[in-house]
Coordinates of C-alpha atoms in Angstrom, one line a residue:
M1 CA -7.1 82.0 14.8
R2 CA -3.5 81.2 14.2
Q3 CA -4.4 77.7 13.1
H4 CA -6.9 79.2 10.6
Q5 CA -4.2 81.6 9.3
T6 CA -1.8 78.7 8.9
F7 CA -4.3 76.7 6.8
Y8 CA -5.0 79.8 4.7
I9 CA -1.3 80.3 4.0
L10 CA -0.7 76.7 3.2
G11 CA -3.7 76.7 0.9
F12 CA -2.5 79.8 -0.8
L13 CA 1.0 78.4 -1.3
T14 CA -0.4 75.1 -2.6
E15 CA -2.6 76.9 -5.1
G16 CA 0.2 79.1 -6.2
F17 CA 2.5 76.1 -6.7
S18 CA -0.2 74.3 -8.7
M19 CA -0.7 77.4 -10.9
R20 CA 3.0 77.8 -11.5
F21 CA 3.4 74.0 -12.3
L22 CA 0.5 74.2 -14.8
L23 CA 1.9 77.4 -16.4
G24 CA 5.4 75.8 -16.6
G25 CA 3.9 72.8 -18.3
V26 CA 2.1 75.0 -20.9
V27 CA 5.4 76.9 -21.5
V28 CA 7.3 73.6 -22.0
V29 CA 4.7 72.4 -24.5
L30 CA 4.8 75.6 -26.4
I31 CA 8.6 75.6 -26.6
L32 CA 8.6 72.0 -27.8
L33 CA 6.0 72.9 -30.4
V34 CA 8.0 75.9 -31.7
V35 CA 11.2 73.9 -31.7
G36 CA 9.5 71.1 -33.7
I37 CA 8.1 73.5 -36.2
G38 CA 11.5 75.2 -36.6
L39 CA 13.3 71.9 -37.1
A40 CA 10.7 70.9 -39.7
L41 CA 11.0 74.2 -41.6
L42 CA 14.8 73.9 -41.5
G43 CA 14.6 70.5 -43.2
F44 CA 15.7 68.3 -40.3
F45 CA 12.7 65.9 -40.6
P46 CA 12.9 63.4 -43.5
T47 CA 10.2 63.4 -46.1
N48 CA 11.2 60.4 -48.1
A49 CA 8.7 57.6 -48.4
N50 CA 11.1 54.7 -49.1
S51 CA 11.7 53.9 -45.5
T52 CA 9.9 52.0 -42.8
P53 CA 7.9 54.1 -40.3
P54 CA 9.4 53.8 -36.8
R55 CA 7.3 51.9 -34.2
F56 CA 6.5 55.0 -32.1
E57 CA 5.2 56.8 -35.2
Q58 CA 3.0 53.8 -36.1
Q59 CA 1.6 53.6 -32.5
I60 CA 0.8 57.3 -32.3
A61 CA -0.9 57.3 -35.8
T62 CA -2.8 54.1 -34.9
A63 CA -4.1 55.6 -31.6
A64 CA -5.1 58.8 -33.3
F65 CA -6.9 57.0 -36.1
D66 CA -8.7 54.7 -33.7
A67 CA -9.8 57.7 -31.6
S68 CA -11.0 59.7 -34.6
M69 CA -12.9 56.7 -36.0
E70 CA -14.7 56.0 -32.7
R71 CA -15.7 59.6 -32.4
R72 CA -16.7 60.5 -36.0
A73 CA -17.7 57.4 -37.9
P74 CA -21.5 56.9 -37.9
R75 CA -22.5 53.4 -36.8
V76 CA -24.8 52.6 -39.6
N77 CA -25.8 49.2 -41.1
N78 CA -25.0 48.3 -44.7
P79 CA -28.2 48.9 -46.7
I80 CA -26.9 46.7 -49.5
P81 CA -27.7 43.0 -49.0
P82 CA -24.7 40.7 -49.5
T83 CA -26.1 38.8 -52.4
D84 CA -23.9 37.0 -55.0
E85 CA -24.6 39.8 -57.5
N86 CA -23.7 42.6 -55.0
L87 CA -20.6 40.8 -53.8
I88 CA -19.4 40.3 -57.4
D89 CA -20.0 44.0 -58.1
G90 CA -17.9 44.8 -55.0
L91 CA -15.2 42.5 -56.2
K92 CA -15.1 44.3 -59.6
I93 CA -15.1 47.7 -57.9
Y94 CA -12.2 46.6 -55.7
T95 CA -10.3 45.3 -58.7
M96 CA -10.7 48.6 -60.7
N97 CA -10.1 51.0 -57.9
C98 CA -8.3 49.4 -54.9
A99 CA -6.2 46.5 -56.1
L100 CA -3.3 48.8 -57.4
C101 CA -2.4 49.7 -53.8
H102 CA -4.0 46.9 -51.7
G103 CA -3.2 43.8 -53.8
G104 CA -5.1 42.1 -56.6
L105 CA -7.2 38.9 -56.7
D106 CA -4.0 37.0 -57.7
R107 CA -3.1 37.3 -53.9
Q108 CA 0.2 38.9 -54.6
P109 CA 1.3 42.0 -52.6
S110 CA 1.2 45.3 -54.4
L111 CA 4.6 46.9 -55.2
V112 CA 2.9 50.3 -55.3
G113 CA 1.3 49.7 -51.9
K114 CA 4.6 48.7 -50.4
S115 CA 6.2 51.9 -51.7
L116 CA 3.8 54.1 -49.8
Y117 CA 4.5 55.7 -46.5
P118 CA 3.2 54.0 -44.5
P119 CA 2.7 50.9 -46.7
S120 CA -0.9 50.2 -47.5
P121 CA -2.4 47.1 -46.0
S122 CA -2.8 44.0 -48.3
L123 CA -6.5 43.5 -48.0
I124 CA -6.6 40.2 -49.8
L125 CA -3.6 38.5 -48.1
H126 CA -4.6 40.0 -44.7
P127 CA -8.4 40.6 -44.8
L128 CA -9.9 43.3 -42.6
D129 CA -11.5 42.5 -39.3
D130 CA -13.6 45.6 -38.8
P131 CA -17.3 46.3 -38.8
E132 CA -18.8 47.5 -42.0
W133 CA -19.5 51.0 -40.8
H134 CA -15.9 51.3 -39.9
V135 CA -14.6 50.2 -43.4
F136 CA -17.3 52.3 -45.2
Y137 CA -16.3 55.5 -43.4
A138 CA -12.5 54.9 -44.0
I139 CA -13.2 54.5 -47.7
R140 CA -15.5 57.5 -48.0
T141 CA -13.4 59.9 -46.1
G142 CA -9.9 58.6 -46.7
V143 CA -7.0 58.6 -44.3
R144 CA -4.8 61.7 -43.9
Y145 CA -1.0 61.5 -44.3
T146 CA -1.2 58.2 -46.1
G147 CA -1.8 57.2 -49.7
M148 CA -5.5 56.5 -49.0
P149 CA -7.7 59.1 -50.8
A150 CA -11.3 59.9 -50.0
W151 CA -13.6 58.1 -52.4
D152 CA -16.8 60.1 -51.7
K153 CA -16.4 62.1 -54.9
T154 CA -15.5 59.0 -57.0
L155 CA -17.6 56.1 -55.8
S156 CA -21.3 56.3 -55.1
E157 CA -22.6 55.3 -51.6
S158 CA -24.1 52.2 -53.1
D159 CA -20.8 51.2 -54.8
T160 CA -18.9 52.0 -51.6
W161 CA -21.2 49.7 -49.6
K162 CA -20.8 46.9 -52.2
V163 CA -17.0 47.0 -51.9
T164 CA -17.3 47.2 -48.2
A165 CA -19.4 44.1 -48.2
F166 CA -16.8 42.3 -50.3
L167 CA -13.8 43.4 -48.2
T168 CA -15.5 42.3 -44.9
R169 CA -16.3 38.9 -46.5
V170 CA -13.1 38.1 -48.4
E171 CA -12.6 34.8 -46.6
K172 CA -16.3 34.0 -46.3
L173 CA -17.6 34.5 -49.9
P174 CA -20.5 32.3 -51.1
P175 CA -19.6 29.6 -53.7
A176 CA -20.8 31.6 -56.7
V177 CA -18.6 34.5 -55.9
Q178 CA -15.6 32.2 -55.2
D179 CA -16.2 30.6 -58.6
F180 CA -16.2 34.1 -60.2
W181 CA -13.0 34.9 -58.4
Q182 CA -11.4 31.7 -59.6
K183 CA -12.4 32.3 -63.2
S184 CA -11.3 36.0 -63.1
A185 CA -7.9 35.6 -61.4
G186 CA -6.9 32.0 -62.0
V187 CA -6.4 31.5 -58.3
A188 CA -8.8 30.4 -55.6
A189 CA -10.3 32.9 -53.1
P190 CA -8.5 32.8 -49.7
A191 CA -9.9 30.4 -47.1
E192 CA -10.8 31.7 -43.7
S193 CA -7.9 32.0 -41.3
H194 CA -7.1 33.7 -38.0
E195 CA -4.7 36.2 -39.5
H196 CA -6.6 39.5 -40.0
H197 CA -5.7 43.2 -40.2
D198 CA -7.8 46.0 -38.9
H199 CA -8.0 49.6 -40.0
A200 CA -5.0 50.5 -37.9
D201 CA -2.8 48.9 -40.6
H202 CA -3.7 51.7 -43.0
K203 CA -1.6 54.1 -41.3

């Protein structure tokens, strides 16, 4: 009987300690949240965009973006075949809508893109290495807290798939598309290399 009572008391104390520990953790999180909001409202957090994001901020943003994409982006195949005509259309769409921030066909970095916080990735100098469904979803829905808008109200799904096909084949374009690039920009299309950027570099 005494042994049973001892186990009961120990279990009660352990359960009570666990509950107090959990409650204490919740209180600490709430306090930190309130303090963080207070500091933000009092102007202690910088809002300027002409600075480099700290590494921890980039890591948190990257992890959050990756998790959101994995959870939300539909894994669908590109319904637009990567023909010469469609890839050239994608190149034109990119030039008209994306090059200002992500760099033009002249393979020079964008000053506007470098001025954003965080800087936008240079998709010509450092082509993407993501599946098409990933790129399509990022273009259609945009990326919060960056300069990347949602294009679902501006570009049709067909045009979005075309520019997606182009962006995922920048270094693997067929000869006819490379010739069009050369004639349009006066420079050759980039050759395939091992240096790629993924969606994380948006942030």
